[in-house]
mmCIF file of C-alpha atoms and ligand atoms in Angstrom:
data_model
loop_
_atom_site.group_PDB
_atom_site.id
_atom_site.type_symbol
_atom_site.label_atom_id
_atom_site.label_comp_id
_atom_site.label_asym_id
_atom_site.label_seq_id
_atom_site.Cartn_x
_atom_site.Cartn_y
_atom_site.Cartn_z
ATOM 1 C CA MET A 28 202.904 -204.837 -111.925
ATOM 2 C CA ILE A 29 201.749 -207.765 -114.036
ATOM 3 C CA GLU A 30 204.957 -208.139 -116.041
ATOM 4 C CA ASP A 31 206.925 -211.245 -115.160
ATOM 5 C CA LYS A 32 210.537 -210.100 -114.809
ATOM 6 C CA SER A 33 211.887 -213.649 -114.625
ATOM 7 C CA SER A 34 210.491 -214.679 -117.995
ATOM 8 C CA GLN A 35 212.661 -215.443 -120.987
ATOM 9 C CA ARG A 36 213.420 -212.624 -123.402
ATOM 10 C CA THR A 37 214.237 -213.577 -126.966
ATOM 11 C CA PRO A 38 215.020 -210.460 -129.011
ATOM 12 C CA LEU A 39 212.824 -210.007 -132.090
ATOM 13 C CA SER A 40 215.979 -209.693 -134.212
ATOM 14 C CA GLN A 41 216.869 -213.292 -133.413
ATOM 15 C CA LEU A 42 213.897 -214.537 -135.443
ATOM 16 C CA GLY A 43 213.475 -211.859 -138.108
ATOM 17 C CA GLU A 44 210.183 -210.820 -139.660
ATOM 18 C CA PHE A 45 209.253 -213.918 -141.638
ATOM 19 C CA ALA A 46 210.180 -216.454 -138.998
ATOM 20 C CA LEU A 47 208.317 -214.326 -136.468
ATOM 21 C CA ILE A 48 205.097 -214.298 -138.530
ATOM 22 C CA ASP A 49 205.442 -218.024 -139.011
ATOM 23 C CA HIS A 50 206.085 -218.579 -135.324
ATOM 24 C CA LEU A 51 203.117 -216.482 -134.201
ATOM 25 C CA THR A 52 200.585 -217.878 -136.651
ATOM 26 C CA LYS A 53 201.564 -221.554 -136.945
ATOM 27 C CA ASP A 54 199.018 -222.811 -134.394
ATOM 28 C CA PHE A 55 196.032 -221.022 -135.934
ATOM 29 C CA THR A 56 193.739 -223.253 -137.956
ATOM 30 C CA LEU A 57 190.993 -222.291 -140.402
ATOM 31 C CA ASN A 58 187.481 -223.367 -139.452
ATOM 32 C CA GLN A 59 185.092 -221.228 -141.475
ATOM 33 C CA ASN A 60 183.885 -222.660 -144.774
ATOM 34 C CA SER A 61 184.344 -219.216 -146.293
ATOM 35 C CA SER A 62 188.103 -219.192 -145.441
ATOM 36 C CA VAL A 63 189.632 -220.513 -148.661
ATOM 37 C CA LEU A 64 193.216 -219.352 -148.019
ATOM 38 C CA GLY A 65 194.735 -217.893 -144.868
ATOM 39 C CA VAL A 66 198.184 -216.697 -143.801
ATOM 40 C CA GLY A 67 201.127 -217.337 -146.113
ATOM 41 C CA ASP A 68 200.351 -215.890 -149.522
ATOM 42 C CA ASP A 69 200.137 -212.300 -150.751
ATOM 43 C CA ALA A 70 196.472 -212.126 -149.809
ATOM 44 C CA ALA A 71 193.848 -214.235 -148.099
ATOM 45 C CA VAL A 72 190.937 -215.681 -150.084
ATOM 46 C CA ILE A 73 187.408 -215.566 -148.709
ATOM 47 C CA LYS A 74 184.467 -217.181 -150.455
ATOM 48 C CA CYS A 75 181.334 -215.125 -150.712
ATOM 49 C CA ILE A 76 178.104 -216.693 -151.962
ATOM 50 C CA ASP A 77 175.178 -214.339 -152.392
ATOM 51 C CA GLU A 78 175.735 -212.554 -149.083
ATOM 52 C CA ASN A 79 177.060 -209.184 -148.018
ATOM 53 C CA LEU A 80 180.607 -208.985 -146.760
ATOM 54 C CA VAL A 81 180.801 -206.683 -143.731
ATOM 55 C CA VAL A 82 184.209 -205.157 -142.905
ATOM 56 C CA SER A 83 185.474 -203.054 -140.020
ATOM 57 C CA THR A 84 188.869 -202.003 -138.615
ATOM 58 C CA ASP A 85 190.034 -200.722 -135.244
ATOM 59 C CA MET A 86 193.464 -199.607 -134.149
ATOM 60 C CA LEU A 87 194.832 -199.719 -130.585
ATOM 61 C CA VAL A 88 197.825 -197.557 -129.707
ATOM 62 C CA GLU A 89 199.971 -197.987 -126.592
ATOM 63 C CA GLY A 90 199.699 -194.975 -124.311
ATOM 64 C CA VAL A 91 196.438 -193.896 -125.972
ATOM 65 C CA HIS A 92 194.174 -196.957 -125.759
ATOM 66 C CA PHE A 93 196.042 -199.178 -123.337
ATOM 67 C CA ASN A 94 198.664 -199.047 -120.613
ATOM 68 C CA LEU A 95 200.906 -202.104 -120.390
ATOM 69 C CA ALA A 96 201.605 -201.376 -116.712
ATOM 70 C CA TYR A 97 198.291 -203.059 -115.880
ATOM 71 C CA THR A 98 197.147 -204.657 -119.116
ATOM 72 C CA PRO A 99 198.448 -208.206 -119.598
ATOM 73 C CA LEU A 100 199.385 -208.712 -123.266
ATOM 74 C CA LYS A 101 197.183 -211.774 -123.472
ATOM 75 C CA HIS A 102 194.173 -209.700 -122.447
ATOM 76 C CA LEU A 103 195.179 -207.008 -124.900
ATOM 77 C CA GLY A 104 195.213 -209.506 -127.767
ATOM 78 C CA TYR A 105 191.806 -210.787 -126.731
ATOM 79 C CA LYS A 106 190.369 -207.280 -126.417
ATOM 80 C CA ALA A 107 191.820 -206.129 -129.754
ATOM 81 C CA VAL A 108 189.807 -208.894 -131.440
ATOM 82 C CA VAL A 109 186.666 -208.378 -129.338
ATOM 83 C CA VAL A 110 186.311 -204.660 -130.064
ATOM 84 C CA ASN A 111 186.243 -205.492 -133.766
ATOM 85 C CA LEU A 112 183.797 -208.379 -133.442
ATOM 86 C CA SER A 113 181.521 -206.010 -131.561
ATOM 87 C CA ASP A 114 181.282 -203.754 -134.618
ATOM 88 C CA ILE A 115 180.171 -206.689 -136.769
ATOM 89 C CA ALA A 116 177.586 -207.734 -134.152
ATOM 90 C CA ALA A 117 176.299 -204.145 -134.222
ATOM 91 C CA MET A 118 175.465 -204.671 -137.919
ATOM 92 C CA ASN A 119 173.504 -207.794 -136.902
ATOM 93 C CA ALA A 120 176.085 -209.763 -138.894
ATOM 94 C CA THR A 121 178.305 -212.729 -138.001
ATOM 95 C CA PRO A 122 182.099 -212.285 -137.879
ATOM 96 C CA THR A 123 184.094 -214.972 -139.702
ATOM 97 C CA GLN A 124 187.682 -213.792 -140.363
ATOM 98 C CA ILE A 125 190.201 -211.314 -138.961
ATOM 99 C CA THR A 126 193.532 -209.882 -140.034
ATOM 100 C CA VAL A 127 195.945 -208.592 -137.410
ATOM 101 C CA SER A 128 198.628 -205.974 -138.004
ATOM 102 C CA VAL A 129 201.223 -205.118 -135.405
ATOM 103 C CA ALA A 130 203.908 -202.444 -135.214
ATOM 104 C CA VAL A 131 206.340 -203.344 -132.471
ATOM 105 C CA SER A 132 209.625 -201.948 -131.127
ATOM 106 C CA ASN A 133 212.645 -204.012 -130.104
ATOM 107 C CA ARG A 134 211.687 -203.194 -126.510
ATOM 108 C CA PHE A 135 209.388 -206.226 -126.808
ATOM 109 C CA PRO A 136 210.827 -209.736 -126.817
ATOM 110 C CA VAL A 137 209.346 -212.569 -128.880
ATOM 111 C CA GLU A 138 207.691 -213.870 -125.686
ATOM 112 C CA ALA A 139 205.619 -210.670 -125.408
ATOM 113 C CA LEU A 140 204.212 -211.219 -128.897
ATOM 114 C CA GLU A 141 203.556 -214.860 -128.045
ATOM 115 C CA GLU A 142 201.381 -213.643 -125.167
ATOM 116 C CA LEU A 143 199.581 -211.189 -127.426
ATOM 117 C CA TYR A 144 198.892 -213.930 -129.975
ATOM 118 C CA ALA A 145 197.774 -216.348 -127.256
ATOM 119 C CA GLY A 146 195.026 -213.837 -126.425
ATOM 120 C CA ILE A 147 194.182 -213.390 -130.106
ATOM 121 C CA GLN A 148 193.944 -217.171 -130.492
ATOM 122 C CA THR A 149 191.716 -217.526 -127.420
ATOM 123 C CA ALA A 150 189.333 -214.980 -128.941
ATOM 124 C CA CYS A 151 189.466 -216.705 -132.355
ATOM 125 C CA ASN A 152 188.574 -220.037 -130.767
ATOM 126 C CA TYR A 153 185.830 -218.628 -128.568
ATOM 127 C CA TYR A 154 184.155 -216.607 -131.307
ATOM 128 C CA LYS A 155 184.960 -219.105 -134.083
ATOM 129 C CA VAL A 156 186.705 -216.607 -136.339
ATOM 130 C CA ASP A 157 189.729 -217.403 -138.498
ATOM 131 C CA LEU A 158 192.969 -215.392 -138.533
ATOM 132 C CA VAL A 159 193.706 -215.127 -142.257
ATOM 133 C CA GLY A 160 196.444 -212.511 -142.503
ATOM 134 C CA GLY A 161 197.987 -209.314 -141.293
ATOM 135 C CA ASP A 162 201.168 -207.300 -141.368
ATOM 136 C CA THR A 163 204.177 -207.053 -139.093
ATOM 137 C CA THR A 164 206.442 -204.058 -138.927
ATOM 138 C CA SER A 165 208.658 -202.163 -136.511
ATOM 139 C CA SER A 166 207.838 -199.080 -134.489
ATOM 140 C CA THR A 167 210.243 -196.690 -132.795
ATOM 141 C CA SER A 168 208.684 -196.932 -129.365
ATOM 142 C CA GLY A 169 205.216 -198.243 -128.585
ATOM 143 C CA LEU A 170 203.061 -201.139 -129.614
ATOM 144 C CA ILE A 171 200.299 -200.612 -132.161
ATOM 145 C CA ILE A 172 197.738 -203.265 -133.051
ATOM 146 C CA SER A 173 195.241 -202.967 -135.851
ATOM 147 C CA VAL A 174 192.617 -205.647 -136.388
ATOM 148 C CA THR A 175 190.358 -205.882 -139.405
ATOM 149 C CA VAL A 176 187.322 -208.104 -139.137
ATOM 150 C CA ILE A 177 185.229 -209.576 -141.905
ATOM 151 C CA GLY A 178 181.720 -210.885 -141.411
ATOM 152 C CA PHE A 179 178.717 -211.946 -143.427
ATOM 153 C CA SER A 180 175.041 -211.168 -143.490
ATOM 154 C CA ASN A 181 172.253 -211.458 -145.987
ATOM 155 C CA SER A 182 170.616 -208.178 -146.932
ATOM 156 C CA GLU A 183 167.396 -208.809 -144.968
ATOM 157 C CA ASN A 184 169.223 -209.144 -141.650
ATOM 158 C CA LEU A 185 171.604 -206.180 -141.824
ATOM 159 C CA VAL A 186 170.833 -203.392 -139.338
ATOM 160 C CA TYR A 187 172.171 -199.852 -139.760
ATOM 161 C CA ARG A 188 172.336 -196.907 -137.377
ATOM 162 C CA SER A 189 169.875 -195.051 -139.546
ATOM 163 C CA GLY A 190 166.656 -197.089 -139.264
ATOM 164 C CA ALA A 191 165.116 -195.871 -135.988
ATOM 165 C CA LYS A 192 161.601 -194.364 -136.112
ATOM 166 C CA PRO A 193 159.701 -192.262 -133.564
ATOM 167 C CA ASN A 194 158.011 -194.495 -130.925
ATOM 168 C CA ASP A 195 160.568 -197.305 -131.381
ATOM 169 C CA LEU A 196 161.808 -198.689 -128.065
ATOM 170 C CA LEU A 197 165.408 -197.949 -127.099
ATOM 171 C CA VAL A 198 166.974 -201.170 -125.814
ATOM 172 C CA VAL A 199 170.395 -201.944 -124.361
ATOM 173 C CA THR A 200 172.054 -205.311 -123.697
ATOM 174 C CA GLY A 201 173.767 -206.286 -120.433
ATOM 175 C CA ASP A 202 174.761 -203.526 -118.041
ATOM 176 C CA ILE A 203 176.942 -200.480 -118.543
ATOM 177 C CA GLY A 204 179.564 -198.357 -116.802
ATOM 178 C CA GLY A 205 181.576 -201.378 -115.606
ATOM 179 C CA ALA A 206 184.516 -201.043 -117.995
ATOM 180 C CA TYR A 207 185.063 -197.404 -117.060
ATOM 181 C CA MET A 208 184.922 -198.074 -113.325
ATOM 182 C CA GLY A 209 187.295 -201.027 -113.786
ATOM 183 C CA LEU A 210 189.710 -198.636 -115.454
ATOM 184 C CA GLN A 211 189.424 -196.209 -112.515
ATOM 185 C CA VAL A 212 190.347 -199.016 -110.101
ATOM 186 C CA LEU A 213 193.302 -200.153 -112.257
ATOM 187 C CA GLU A 214 194.573 -196.576 -112.643
ATOM 188 C CA ARG A 215 194.370 -196.034 -108.882
ATOM 189 C CA GLU A 216 196.227 -199.256 -108.110
ATOM 190 C CA ASN A 217 198.868 -198.346 -110.697
ATOM 191 C CA GLU A 218 199.482 -195.010 -108.932
ATOM 192 C CA VAL A 219 199.831 -196.835 -105.599
ATOM 193 C CA PHE A 220 202.223 -199.301 -107.232
ATOM 194 C CA LYS A 221 204.401 -196.495 -108.623
ATOM 195 C CA VAL A 222 204.889 -195.168 -105.086
ATOM 196 C CA ASN A 223 205.263 -198.545 -103.421
ATOM 197 C CA PRO A 224 206.176 -201.400 -105.791
ATOM 198 C CA ASN A 225 205.912 -203.952 -102.971
ATOM 199 C CA ASN A 226 202.249 -203.204 -102.506
ATOM 200 C CA GLN A 227 200.232 -206.020 -104.094
ATOM 201 C CA PRO A 228 196.811 -204.739 -105.128
ATOM 202 C CA ASP A 229 193.733 -206.459 -103.742
ATOM 203 C CA LEU A 230 191.208 -206.389 -106.560
ATOM 204 C CA SER A 231 188.861 -209.024 -105.115
ATOM 205 C CA MET A 232 186.118 -206.447 -104.522
ATOM 206 C CA TYR A 233 186.302 -205.327 -108.131
ATOM 207 C CA THR A 234 186.527 -208.571 -110.114
ATOM 208 C CA TYR A 235 183.505 -207.900 -112.315
ATOM 209 C CA ILE A 236 184.399 -204.349 -113.317
ATOM 210 C CA VAL A 237 188.118 -205.112 -113.797
ATOM 211 C CA GLU A 238 187.137 -207.976 -116.068
ATOM 212 C CA ARG A 239 184.786 -205.674 -117.968
ATOM 213 C CA GLN A 240 187.793 -203.422 -118.629
ATOM 214 C CA LEU A 241 190.477 -206.030 -119.326
ATOM 215 C CA LYS A 242 188.434 -208.803 -120.905
ATOM 216 C CA PRO A 243 185.318 -207.413 -122.544
ATOM 217 C CA GLU A 244 183.127 -209.702 -124.660
ATOM 218 C CA ALA A 245 181.457 -208.978 -127.997
ATOM 219 C CA ARG A 246 177.702 -209.569 -127.969
ATOM 220 C CA THR A 247 177.667 -211.894 -130.952
ATOM 221 C CA ASP A 248 175.281 -213.971 -128.818
ATOM 222 C CA ILE A 249 172.693 -211.190 -129.147
ATOM 223 C CA VAL A 250 172.691 -211.556 -132.939
ATOM 224 C CA GLU A 251 171.718 -215.204 -132.393
ATOM 225 C CA LEU A 252 169.192 -214.299 -129.688
ATOM 226 C CA LEU A 253 167.452 -211.730 -131.905
ATOM 227 C CA LYS A 254 167.193 -214.311 -134.691
ATOM 228 C CA LYS A 255 165.672 -216.792 -132.263
ATOM 229 C CA LEU A 256 163.197 -214.200 -130.947
ATOM 230 C CA GLU A 257 162.406 -213.222 -134.550
ATOM 231 C CA VAL A 258 163.163 -209.607 -133.803
ATOM 232 C CA LYS A 259 165.040 -207.412 -136.249
ATOM 233 C CA PRO A 260 166.080 -204.119 -134.619
ATOM 234 C CA THR A 261 165.300 -201.020 -136.649
ATOM 235 C CA ALA A 262 168.728 -199.551 -135.792
ATOM 236 C CA MET A 263 171.777 -200.721 -133.838
ATOM 237 C CA ILE A 264 175.203 -199.519 -132.649
ATOM 238 C CA ASP A 265 177.766 -200.908 -130.231
ATOM 239 C CA ILE A 266 178.680 -199.007 -127.071
ATOM 240 C CA SER A 267 182.383 -198.280 -127.435
ATOM 241 C CA ASP A 268 182.069 -194.710 -126.175
ATOM 242 C CA GLY A 269 179.522 -193.645 -123.561
ATOM 243 C CA LEU A 270 175.813 -194.436 -123.773
ATOM 244 C CA SER A 271 174.876 -190.800 -124.466
ATOM 245 C CA SER A 272 177.238 -190.419 -127.384
ATOM 246 C CA GLU A 273 175.953 -193.676 -128.951
ATOM 247 C CA ILE A 274 172.315 -192.626 -128.467
ATOM 248 C CA ILE A 275 173.095 -189.314 -130.141
ATOM 249 C CA HIS A 276 174.689 -191.198 -133.074
ATOM 250 C CA LEU A 277 171.489 -193.249 -133.492
ATOM 251 C CA CYS A 278 169.285 -190.142 -133.319
ATOM 252 C CA LYS A 279 171.393 -188.172 -135.774
ATOM 253 C CA ARG A 280 171.692 -190.993 -138.296
ATOM 254 C CA SER A 281 167.991 -191.870 -137.966
ATOM 255 C CA LYS A 282 166.743 -188.269 -137.702
ATOM 256 C CA THR A 283 164.783 -188.818 -134.477
ATOM 257 C CA GLY A 284 164.713 -187.467 -130.947
ATOM 258 C CA VAL A 285 164.840 -189.605 -127.812
ATOM 259 C CA ASP A 286 163.617 -189.843 -124.234
ATOM 260 C CA LEU A 287 166.054 -191.867 -122.114
ATOM 261 C CA PHE A 288 164.918 -192.812 -118.603
ATOM 262 C CA GLU A 289 167.584 -192.530 -115.924
ATOM 263 C CA ASN A 290 165.904 -195.079 -113.654
ATOM 264 C CA LYS A 291 165.935 -197.730 -116.425
ATOM 265 C CA ILE A 292 169.694 -197.694 -117.127
ATOM 266 C CA PRO A 293 171.030 -201.156 -116.133
ATOM 267 C CA LEU A 294 173.912 -200.913 -113.642
ATOM 268 C CA ASP A 295 175.732 -203.748 -111.890
ATOM 269 C CA PRO A 296 175.816 -203.420 -108.057
ATOM 270 C CA GLN A 297 179.629 -203.319 -108.262
ATOM 271 C CA VAL A 298 179.417 -200.277 -110.555
ATOM 272 C CA ILE A 299 177.110 -198.538 -108.065
ATOM 273 C CA SER A 300 179.283 -199.315 -105.028
ATOM 274 C CA THR A 301 182.528 -198.354 -106.812
ATOM 275 C CA CYS A 302 180.961 -195.093 -108.013
ATOM 276 C CA GLU A 303 180.066 -194.336 -104.378
ATOM 277 C CA GLU A 304 183.615 -195.120 -103.309
ATOM 278 C CA PHE A 305 185.080 -192.839 -105.998
ATOM 279 C CA ASN A 306 182.460 -190.181 -105.360
ATOM 280 C CA LEU A 307 181.173 -190.410 -108.925
ATOM 281 C CA ASP A 308 177.583 -190.248 -110.122
ATOM 282 C CA SER A 309 176.685 -193.635 -111.632
ATOM 283 C CA THR A 310 174.368 -192.117 -114.256
ATOM 284 C CA THR A 311 177.171 -189.842 -115.444
ATOM 285 C CA ILE A 312 179.478 -192.867 -115.673
ATOM 286 C CA ALA A 313 176.906 -194.864 -117.650
ATOM 287 C CA LEU A 314 176.342 -191.930 -120.002
ATOM 288 C CA SER A 315 179.971 -190.938 -120.477
ATOM 289 C CA GLY A 316 182.092 -193.981 -119.567
ATOM 290 C CA GLY A 317 182.773 -196.270 -122.483
ATOM 291 C CA GLU A 318 184.315 -199.543 -123.612
ATOM 292 C CA ASP A 319 181.385 -201.650 -122.440
ATOM 293 C CA TYR A 320 180.878 -203.215 -125.898
ATOM 294 C CA GLU A 321 177.222 -203.826 -125.244
ATOM 295 C CA LEU A 322 174.707 -203.290 -128.050
ATOM 296 C CA LEU A 323 172.258 -200.413 -128.199
ATOM 297 C CA MET A 324 169.283 -200.902 -130.500
ATOM 298 C CA THR A 325 165.853 -199.628 -131.356
ATOM 299 C CA ILE A 326 162.933 -202.024 -131.666
ATOM 300 C CA ASP A 327 159.480 -201.543 -133.111
ATOM 301 C CA GLN A 328 156.771 -201.410 -130.396
ATOM 302 C CA LYS A 329 155.004 -204.360 -132.053
ATOM 303 C CA ASP A 330 157.984 -206.556 -131.059
ATOM 304 C CA TYR A 331 157.787 -205.616 -127.368
ATOM 305 C CA ASP A 332 156.116 -208.887 -126.330
ATOM 306 C CA LYS A 333 158.962 -210.851 -127.926
ATOM 307 C CA ILE A 334 161.672 -209.132 -125.855
ATOM 308 C CA LYS A 335 159.677 -208.507 -122.678
ATOM 309 C CA GLY A 336 161.329 -210.016 -119.599
ATOM 310 C CA ASN A 337 164.430 -211.197 -121.460
ATOM 311 C CA PRO A 338 167.321 -210.753 -118.994
ATOM 312 C CA ASN A 339 169.698 -209.709 -121.812
ATOM 313 C CA LEU A 340 167.565 -206.829 -123.059
ATOM 314 C CA THR A 341 166.515 -203.721 -121.121
ATOM 315 C CA VAL A 342 164.179 -201.059 -122.468
ATOM 316 C CA ILE A 343 165.688 -197.709 -121.422
ATOM 317 C CA GLY A 344 163.597 -195.246 -123.416
ATOM 318 C CA TYR A 345 161.930 -194.563 -126.728
ATOM 319 C CA MET A 346 162.590 -192.586 -129.866
ATOM 320 C CA THR A 347 160.615 -189.410 -130.534
ATOM 321 C CA GLU A 348 159.979 -186.928 -133.333
ATOM 322 C CA PRO A 349 163.206 -185.053 -134.122
ATOM 323 C CA SER A 350 161.596 -181.756 -133.090
ATOM 324 C CA LYS A 351 161.241 -183.071 -129.515
ATOM 325 C CA GLY A 352 165.044 -183.214 -129.121
ATOM 326 C CA MET A 353 167.210 -185.657 -127.204
ATOM 327 C CA HIS A 354 166.557 -185.877 -123.472
ATOM 328 C CA LEU A 355 167.379 -187.712 -120.280
ATOM 329 C CA VAL A 356 164.338 -188.036 -118.024
ATOM 330 C CA THR A 357 165.827 -187.985 -114.521
ATOM 331 C CA ARG A 358 164.666 -189.911 -111.445
ATOM 332 C CA GLY A 359 163.135 -186.618 -110.295
ATOM 333 C CA ASP A 360 161.125 -186.580 -113.555
ATOM 334 C CA THR A 361 162.823 -183.524 -115.011
ATOM 335 C CA LYS A 362 164.078 -183.473 -118.592
ATOM 336 C CA VAL A 363 167.677 -182.553 -119.287
ATOM 337 C CA GLU A 364 169.270 -182.348 -122.692
ATOM 338 C CA LEU A 365 171.452 -185.311 -123.613
ATOM 339 C CA ILE A 366 175.007 -184.283 -124.438
ATOM 340 C CA ALA A 367 177.901 -186.402 -125.684
ATOM 341 C CA LYS A 368 180.729 -186.557 -123.208
ATOM 342 C CA GLY A 369 182.061 -189.901 -124.365
ATOM 343 C CA TRP A 370 185.613 -190.789 -125.119
ATOM 344 C CA GLN A 371 187.100 -188.413 -127.677
ATOM 345 C CA SER A 372 190.234 -189.364 -129.606
ATOM 346 C CA PHE A 373 191.375 -185.789 -130.183
HETATM 347 P P1 ADP B 412 203.754 -208.950 -147.875
HETATM 348 O O1 ADP B 412 205.207 -208.634 -147.914
HETATM 349 O O2 ADP B 412 203.181 -209.437 -149.141
HETATM 350 O O3 ADP B 412 202.948 -207.886 -147.188
HETATM 351 P P2 ADP B 412 204.106 -210.351 -145.466
HETATM 352 O O4 ADP B 412 205.457 -210.949 -145.473
HETATM 353 O O5 ADP B 412 203.891 -209.104 -144.718
HETATM 354 O O6 ADP B 412 203.622 -210.241 -146.949
HETATM 355 O O7 ADP B 412 203.085 -211.431 -144.938
HETATM 356 C C1 ADP B 412 203.180 -212.794 -145.275
HETATM 357 C C2 ADP B 412 201.934 -213.500 -144.847
HETATM 358 O O8 ADP B 412 201.820 -213.420 -143.432
HETATM 359 C C3 ADP B 412 200.658 -212.865 -145.385
HETATM 360 O O9 ADP B 412 199.721 -213.903 -145.581
HETATM 361 C C4 ADP B 412 200.212 -211.963 -144.280
HETATM 362 O O10 ADP B 412 198.808 -211.761 -144.330
HETATM 363 C C5 ADP B 412 200.628 -212.751 -143.051
HETATM 364 N N1 ADP B 412 200.955 -211.907 -141.870
HETATM 365 C C6 ADP B 412 201.898 -210.928 -141.791
HETATM 366 N N2 ADP B 412 201.948 -210.394 -140.571
HETATM 367 C C7 ADP B 412 200.987 -211.022 -139.836
HETATM 368 C C8 ADP B 412 200.514 -210.904 -138.505
HETATM 369 N N3 ADP B 412 201.026 -210.003 -137.632
HETATM 370 N N4 ADP B 412 199.511 -211.708 -138.088
HETATM 371 C C9 ADP B 412 198.971 -212.587 -138.961
HETATM 372 N N5 ADP B 412 199.363 -212.765 -140.209
HETATM 373 C C10 ADP B 412 200.359 -211.989 -140.672
HETATM 374 MG MG1 MG B 413 203.258 -207.220 -145.278
#
């Protein structure tokens, strides 16, 4: 429904691989001091002075991770970068470079890739990361995008999933469940559209959650905020799957238990109202939804005064001895075992 049928369609074969790479990357400039050499040689060169290089990769597959019926390619390019930057933020590190690899079928014209790269460039500019390379190849049907991100951190600042201790506070950034509910709205409108293509969807009631789904942001700002507050989390992870599955990852890697308080989970009013409309329980959505790209961290109790009242950080529970297990404390004050029902690839 978002595709513009009147737009120009230049077949990929008209340019060929090398001209295409050149065409897509010519407007990207290098801004990081550590970017010595970018696109155009056999490999990029990144300067590393006495710091740790942090690397992460994510792959997005058409039909599995995105549906082009309601995902504009520009948003997809932006999101493909953001989901990677989020992983670097979750290490408490700063992203500096990306590489982008695409497998694309001749179903896509050059203009489609231009859109994709416009989104990638918007993300690069906003987050001040440099595109320094990638790969371009053909696929028999769908579109596949793989982004690798490189970041830096000195050893003192790096935060792993494994550092949580009993009594540490469990803290989440922003609010959660929005991306999943945005997806529910988009899926519903897409079904309506399939039946009646003249029906233009009215998404004005759902702007926040649709944006959470189509244009998520990476919380690189939190890395800066924590530095400013002089707080180093004891453990951290980004919320790509549901909250419960990420909490369980932290507990398992750190060998702790957890008490998570249902009434503390931050939810946007639009998430609550849309859950009511869809007859879904908002706690279940927060626990099992996904794609929010917020950060989940544990913080030593002694740092509580430093984070207290900060609108970006919500305390939702605390870590316990491993023998206590992993629990959700409900609004009715009963304890139920936390289980992972997040997004599963297989
Ligand atoms: P090679 O044959 O050595 O793999 P390529 O012809 O694939 O080299 O790539 C040439 C240059 O273009 C390299 O610097 C590579 O990193 C870059 N590049 C290739 N595809 C992309 C892409 N989709 N996005 C950004 N840079 C790319
Ligand atoms: Mg190549």
